[in-house]
XYZ file of C-alpha atoms in Angstrom:
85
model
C -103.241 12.657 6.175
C -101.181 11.564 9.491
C -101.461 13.688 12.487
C -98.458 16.294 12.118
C -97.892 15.593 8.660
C -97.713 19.398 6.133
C -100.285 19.662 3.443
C -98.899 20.252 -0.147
C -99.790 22.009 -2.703
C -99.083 22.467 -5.780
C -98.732 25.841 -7.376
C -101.850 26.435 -9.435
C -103.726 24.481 -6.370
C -101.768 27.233 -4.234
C -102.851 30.118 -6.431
C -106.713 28.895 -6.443
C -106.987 28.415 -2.774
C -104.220 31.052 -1.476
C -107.055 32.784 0.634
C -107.252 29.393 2.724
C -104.003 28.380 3.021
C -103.160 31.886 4.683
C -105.844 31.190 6.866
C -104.882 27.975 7.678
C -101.088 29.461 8.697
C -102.795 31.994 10.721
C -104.160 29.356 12.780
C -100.556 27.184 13.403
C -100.402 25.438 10.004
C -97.336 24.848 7.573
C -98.094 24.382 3.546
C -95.805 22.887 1.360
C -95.833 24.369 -2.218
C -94.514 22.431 -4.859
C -93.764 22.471 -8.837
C -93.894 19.200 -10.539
C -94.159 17.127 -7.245
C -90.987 18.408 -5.887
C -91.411 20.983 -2.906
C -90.010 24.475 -3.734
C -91.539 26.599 -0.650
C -92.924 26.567 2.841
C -95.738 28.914 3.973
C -95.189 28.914 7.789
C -96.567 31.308 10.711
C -95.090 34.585 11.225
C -94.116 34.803 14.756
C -96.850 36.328 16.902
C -95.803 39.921 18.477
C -95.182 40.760 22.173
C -97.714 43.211 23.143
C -96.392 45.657 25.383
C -98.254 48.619 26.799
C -95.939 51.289 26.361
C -92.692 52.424 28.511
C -92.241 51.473 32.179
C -94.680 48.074 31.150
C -92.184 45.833 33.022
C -91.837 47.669 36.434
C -92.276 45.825 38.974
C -91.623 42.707 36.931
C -87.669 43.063 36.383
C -85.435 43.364 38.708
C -82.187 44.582 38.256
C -79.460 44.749 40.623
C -76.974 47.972 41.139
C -74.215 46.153 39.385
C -76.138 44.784 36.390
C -73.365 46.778 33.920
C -70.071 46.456 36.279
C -67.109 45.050 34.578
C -67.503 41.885 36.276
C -70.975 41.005 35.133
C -70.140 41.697 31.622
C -66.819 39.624 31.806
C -69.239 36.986 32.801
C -71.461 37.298 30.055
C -69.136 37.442 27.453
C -67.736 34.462 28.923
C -70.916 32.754 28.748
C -71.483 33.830 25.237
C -67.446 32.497 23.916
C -65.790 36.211 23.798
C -63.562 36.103 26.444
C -61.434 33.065 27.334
């Protein structure tokens, strides 16, 4: 198999060896199952959670300013973001 490419199985492959392939998406892989040669499903990683340490965990790290909810920085973001002309 080509560097990049998905392995496929099919479903009673998938069924036999489901143990592995969940191991194998734990570790960055995506399996293809398929039915009859045609692909029907993708087993993919589930995105990896932030670990945070509890409240206050980003002091000293974010800054906000004293006008960080004024009605002329959230003008500009809802500019940015298409909702106001």
């Amino acid at each position: 198999m080509s560097e990049g490419a998905t392995e496929q199985y099919n479903i009673h492959e998938a069924k036999t060896n489901l143990s592995r392939i969940i191991d194998r998406v734990e570790h960055g892989e995506e399996i293809v199952i398929s039915r009859a040669g045609r692909p029907v499903a993708k087993v993919i990683p589930f995105p990896t959670k932030v670990s945070r340490h509890g409240r206050g965990s980003l002091k000293g790290v974010l800054q906000v300013t004293d006008d960080w909810d004024s009605s002329e920085v959230n003008d500009a973001i809802a500019r940015d973001f298409g909702l106001l002309p």
